[in-house]
Amino acid sequence: MEPANPPPDGAQLDKLFELVEHPDFNEGEYWVKQDITANTVVIKKGERSEQLFLVRSGRLSVQDDLELADQRRIKPGLAEIGEGGIFGELALFDQEPHSCSVVALTNVELIAIDAVKLLQFLSSNSEIGYPILFQMMQQLAGRFRKTSKRTAALFAWGLKAHGIENHL
């Protein structure tokens, strides 16, 4: 399984990790450290949260919950997130429920950041905010491109598997 969010060009989301060290971005007010044990669900599909997470150590799996035609359920692992990764960042941009679950594969150390307070801080400190949001958008663009390629490949496979491509 390919990592869900390798940072663009191999660089980590260093600006967001640097922010945690910023003297005005206080632990307890803007963010908290969380130690998560293996097999713990950090984000559950369908629920809402106002946090985004930075991975200091450990590995997590991005999973979906799918129902097959015969009412069996499977939870395929869609991607893995490791040290230096980020997840839950769409909480910055919308208030929609999570589209996937995220489960710790190993013991994990996370930084949980309050999305509302983060946006307020970045708006008040645009010299910090712009580079952070730019790095996040680069990462999201990369994820979107990978998802588009996978969706197209799966669609093509489905057409071939059912002989539909012969009728197009």
PDB file of C-alpha atoms in Angstrom, residues 12-151:
ATOM      1  CA  GLN A  12       7.803  17.144   4.684  1.00  0.00           C
ATOM      2  CA  LEU A  13       5.168  19.613   5.717  1.00  0.00           C
ATOM      3  CA  ASP A  14       7.911  21.386   7.607  1.00  0.00           C
ATOM      4  CA  LYS A  15       6.064  24.692   7.942  1.00  0.00           C
ATOM      5  CA  LEU A  16       3.222  23.097   9.895  1.00  0.00           C
ATOM      6  CA  PHE A  17       5.654  21.218  12.138  1.00  0.00           C
ATOM      7  CA  GLU A  18       7.593  24.461  12.659  1.00  0.00           C
ATOM      8  CA  LEU A  19       4.366  26.161  13.723  1.00  0.00           C
ATOM      9  CA  VAL A  20       4.062  23.800  16.692  1.00  0.00           C
ATOM     10  CA  GLU A  21       7.372  25.246  17.924  1.00  0.00           C
ATOM     11  CA  HIS A  22       6.245  28.862  17.431  1.00  0.00           C
ATOM     12  CA  PRO A  23       6.233  30.728  20.776  1.00  0.00           C
ATOM     13  CA  ASP A  24       2.725  32.131  20.223  1.00  0.00           C
ATOM     14  CA  PHE A  25       1.186  28.812  19.100  1.00  0.00           C
ATOM     15  CA  ASN A  26       0.842  27.352  22.568  1.00  0.00           C
ATOM     16  CA  GLU A  27       0.414  23.710  23.478  1.00  0.00           C
ATOM     17  CA  GLY A  28      -2.863  23.275  25.324  1.00  0.00           C
ATOM     18  CA  GLU A  29      -4.416  26.288  23.608  1.00  0.00           C
ATOM     19  CA  TYR A  30      -3.912  25.447  19.913  1.00  0.00           C
ATOM     20  CA  TRP A  31      -2.707  21.868  20.012  1.00  0.00           C
ATOM     21  CA  VAL A  32      -2.146  18.828  22.215  1.00  0.00           C
ATOM     22  CA  LYS A  33       0.066  15.771  22.023  1.00  0.00           C
ATOM     23  CA  GLN A  34      -1.724  12.434  21.866  1.00  0.00           C
ATOM     24  CA  ASP A  35      -0.241   8.986  22.374  1.00  0.00           C
ATOM     25  CA  ILE A  36      -2.408   6.446  20.572  1.00  0.00           C
ATOM     26  CA  THR A  37      -2.110   2.686  20.939  1.00  0.00           C
ATOM     27  CA  ALA A  38      -2.143   0.314  17.981  1.00  0.00           C
ATOM     28  CA  ASN A  39      -5.576  -0.626  16.584  1.00  0.00           C
ATOM     29  CA  THR A  40      -7.228   2.538  17.932  1.00  0.00           C
ATOM     30  CA  VAL A  41      -9.618   4.399  15.620  1.00  0.00           C
ATOM     31  CA  VAL A  42      -8.445   8.027  15.506  1.00  0.00           C
ATOM     32  CA  ILE A  43     -11.003   9.248  12.978  1.00  0.00           C
ATOM     33  CA  LYS A  44     -14.247   7.427  12.252  1.00  0.00           C
ATOM     34  CA  LYS A  45     -15.901   7.641   8.848  1.00  0.00           C
ATOM     35  CA  GLY A  46     -19.114   9.665   8.989  1.00  0.00           C
ATOM     36  CA  GLU A  47     -18.194  11.623  12.098  1.00  0.00           C
ATOM     37  CA  ARG A  48     -17.187  15.275  12.177  1.00  0.00           C
ATOM     38  CA  SER A  49     -14.265  16.803  13.996  1.00  0.00           C
ATOM     39  CA  GLU A  50     -12.497  20.122  14.113  1.00  0.00           C
ATOM     40  CA  GLN A  51      -8.995  18.722  14.397  1.00  0.00           C
ATOM     41  CA  LEU A  52      -6.194  17.943  12.060  1.00  0.00           C
ATOM     42  CA  PHE A  53      -3.379  15.628  13.018  1.00  0.00           C
ATOM     43  CA  LEU A  54       0.370  15.615  12.479  1.00  0.00           C
ATOM     44  CA  VAL A  55       2.146  12.291  12.834  1.00  0.00           C
ATOM     45  CA  ARG A  56       5.288  12.521  14.973  1.00  0.00           C
ATOM     46  CA  SER A  57       5.867   8.760  14.979  1.00  0.00           C
ATOM     47  CA  GLY A  58       4.130   5.525  14.045  1.00  0.00           C
ATOM     48  CA  ARG A  59       1.947   4.372  11.162  1.00  0.00           C
ATOM     49  CA  LEU A  60      -1.768   4.686  10.503  1.00  0.00           C
ATOM     50  CA  SER A  61      -4.112   3.211   7.911  1.00  0.00           C
ATOM     51  CA  VAL A  62      -6.737   5.164   5.987  1.00  0.00           C
ATOM     52  CA  GLN A  63      -9.689   2.788   5.642  1.00  0.00           C
ATOM     53  CA  ASP A  64     -13.109   2.775   4.099  1.00  0.00           C
ATOM     54  CA  ASP A  65     -16.124   0.716   5.118  1.00  0.00           C
ATOM     55  CA  LEU A  66     -17.727  -0.839   2.067  1.00  0.00           C
ATOM     56  CA  GLU A  67     -20.778  -3.024   1.710  1.00  0.00           C
ATOM     57  CA  LEU A  68     -20.565  -5.664  -1.007  1.00  0.00           C
ATOM     58  CA  ALA A  69     -23.533  -6.787  -3.079  1.00  0.00           C
ATOM     59  CA  ASP A  70     -24.227  -9.736  -0.739  1.00  0.00           C
ATOM     60  CA  GLN A  71     -24.361  -7.417   2.330  1.00  0.00           C
ATOM     61  CA  ARG A  72     -20.884  -8.431   3.485  1.00  0.00           C
ATOM     62  CA  ARG A  73     -18.768  -5.558   4.749  1.00  0.00           C
ATOM     63  CA  ILE A  74     -15.077  -5.031   4.110  1.00  0.00           C
ATOM     64  CA  LYS A  75     -12.676  -2.366   5.367  1.00  0.00           C
ATOM     65  CA  PRO A  76     -10.051  -1.964   2.690  1.00  0.00           C
ATOM     66  CA  GLY A  77      -6.906  -0.072   3.558  1.00  0.00           C
ATOM     67  CA  LEU A  78      -6.691   2.745   1.052  1.00  0.00           C
ATOM     68  CA  ALA A  79      -3.367   4.211   2.121  1.00  0.00           C
ATOM     69  CA  GLU A  80      -0.907   4.490   4.985  1.00  0.00           C
ATOM     70  CA  ILE A  81       0.272   7.592   6.798  1.00  0.00           C
ATOM     71  CA  GLY A  82       3.612   7.661   8.580  1.00  0.00           C
ATOM     72  CA  GLU A  83       5.948   9.998  10.379  1.00  0.00           C
ATOM     73  CA  GLY A  84       5.724  13.527   9.007  1.00  0.00           C
ATOM     74  CA  GLY A  85       2.254  12.925   7.565  1.00  0.00           C
ATOM     75  CA  ILE A  86      -0.943  14.821   8.162  1.00  0.00           C
ATOM     76  CA  PHE A  87      -4.589  13.824   8.116  1.00  0.00           C
ATOM     77  CA  GLY A  88      -7.956  15.349   8.944  1.00  0.00           C
ATOM     78  CA  GLU A  89      -6.899  18.629   7.355  1.00  0.00           C
ATOM     79  CA  LEU A  90     -10.141  18.995   5.421  1.00  0.00           C
ATOM     80  CA  ALA A  91     -11.596  20.128   8.762  1.00  0.00           C
ATOM     81  CA  LEU A  92      -9.940  23.446   7.912  1.00  0.00           C
ATOM     82  CA  PHE A  93     -11.987  23.869   4.762  1.00  0.00           C
ATOM     83  CA  ASP A  94     -15.399  22.341   5.427  1.00  0.00           C
ATOM     84  CA  GLN A  95     -17.553  20.952   8.189  1.00  0.00           C
ATOM     85  CA  GLU A  96     -18.410  17.745   6.364  1.00  0.00           C
ATOM     86  CA  PRO A  97     -18.184  14.305   7.967  1.00  0.00           C
ATOM     87  CA  HIS A  98     -14.988  12.319   7.449  1.00  0.00           C
ATOM     88  CA  SER A  99     -15.037  10.251   4.257  1.00  0.00           C
ATOM     89  CA  CYS A 100     -12.756   7.526   5.674  1.00  0.00           C
ATOM     90  CA  SER A 101     -11.605   6.154   8.984  1.00  0.00           C
ATOM     91  CA  VAL A 102      -8.022   6.377  10.210  1.00  0.00           C
ATOM     92  CA  VAL A 103      -6.745   3.562  12.424  1.00  0.00           C
ATOM     93  CA  ALA A 104      -3.381   3.301  14.195  1.00  0.00           C
ATOM     94  CA  LEU A 105      -1.362   0.361  12.860  1.00  0.00           C
ATOM     95  CA  THR A 106       1.311   0.852  15.509  1.00  0.00           C
ATOM     96  CA  ASN A 107       1.582   2.944  18.624  1.00  0.00           C
ATOM     97  CA  VAL A 108       1.434   6.514  17.343  1.00  0.00           C
ATOM     98  CA  GLU A 109       2.410   9.934  18.652  1.00  0.00           C
ATOM     99  CA  LEU A 110       0.190  12.643  17.197  1.00  0.00           C
ATOM    100  CA  ILE A 111      -0.143  16.377  17.420  1.00  0.00           C
ATOM    101  CA  ALA A 112      -3.856  17.216  17.365  1.00  0.00           C
ATOM    102  CA  ILE A 113      -4.451  20.797  16.234  1.00  0.00           C
ATOM    103  CA  ASP A 114      -7.717  22.675  16.699  1.00  0.00           C
ATOM    104  CA  ALA A 115      -8.693  23.613  13.121  1.00  0.00           C
ATOM    105  CA  VAL A 116     -10.751  26.684  14.061  1.00  0.00           C
ATOM    106  CA  LYS A 117      -8.000  28.135  16.234  1.00  0.00           C
ATOM    107  CA  LEU A 118      -5.387  27.275  13.609  1.00  0.00           C
ATOM    108  CA  LEU A 119      -7.277  29.221  10.935  1.00  0.00           C
ATOM    109  CA  GLN A 120      -7.628  32.179  13.277  1.00  0.00           C
ATOM    110  CA  PHE A 121      -3.898  32.088  14.035  1.00  0.00           C
ATOM    111  CA  LEU A 122      -2.950  31.790  10.352  1.00  0.00           C
ATOM    112  CA  SER A 123      -5.293  34.647   9.412  1.00  0.00           C
ATOM    113  CA  SER A 124      -3.682  36.860  12.041  1.00  0.00           C
ATOM    114  CA  ASN A 125      -0.181  35.825  10.947  1.00  0.00           C
ATOM    115  CA  SER A 126      -0.326  35.723   7.144  1.00  0.00           C
ATOM    116  CA  GLU A 127       3.466  35.566   6.808  1.00  0.00           C
ATOM    117  CA  ILE A 128       3.225  32.184   8.536  1.00  0.00           C
ATOM    118  CA  GLY A 129      -0.213  31.224   7.223  1.00  0.00           C
ATOM    119  CA  TYR A 130       0.405  31.480   3.500  1.00  0.00           C
ATOM    120  CA  PRO A 131       3.359  29.026   3.366  1.00  0.00           C
ATOM    121  CA  ILE A 132       1.520  26.545   5.587  1.00  0.00           C
ATOM    122  CA  LEU A 133      -1.665  26.634   3.528  1.00  0.00           C
ATOM    123  CA  PHE A 134       0.367  26.451   0.309  1.00  0.00           C
ATOM    124  CA  GLN A 135       2.140  23.276   1.492  1.00  0.00           C
ATOM    125  CA  MET A 136      -1.190  21.765   2.524  1.00  0.00           C
ATOM    126  CA  MET A 137      -2.729  22.556  -0.861  1.00  0.00           C
ATOM    127  CA  GLN A 138       0.261  20.942  -2.608  1.00  0.00           C
ATOM    128  CA  GLN A 139      -0.325  17.816  -0.594  1.00  0.00           C
ATOM    129  CA  LEU A 140      -4.065  17.811  -1.259  1.00  0.00           C
ATOM    130  CA  ALA A 141      -3.435  18.298  -4.992  1.00  0.00           C
ATOM    131  CA  GLY A 142      -1.105  15.294  -4.984  1.00  0.00           C
ATOM    132  CA  ARG A 143      -3.693  13.168  -3.199  1.00  0.00           C
ATOM    133  CA  PHE A 144      -6.388  14.271  -5.635  1.00  0.00           C
ATOM    134  CA  ARG A 145      -4.230  13.328  -8.647  1.00  0.00           C
ATOM    135  CA  LYS A 146      -3.509   9.866  -7.198  1.00  0.00           C
ATOM    136  CA  THR A 147      -7.174   9.345  -6.391  1.00  0.00           C
ATOM    137  CA  SER A 148      -8.167  10.363  -9.926  1.00  0.00           C
ATOM    138  CA  LYS A 149      -5.709   7.862 -11.432  1.00  0.00           C
ATOM    139  CA  ARG A 150      -6.924   5.079  -9.146  1.00  0.00           C
ATOM    140  CA  THR A 151     -10.567   5.860  -9.888  1.00  0.00           C
TER     141      THR A 151
END
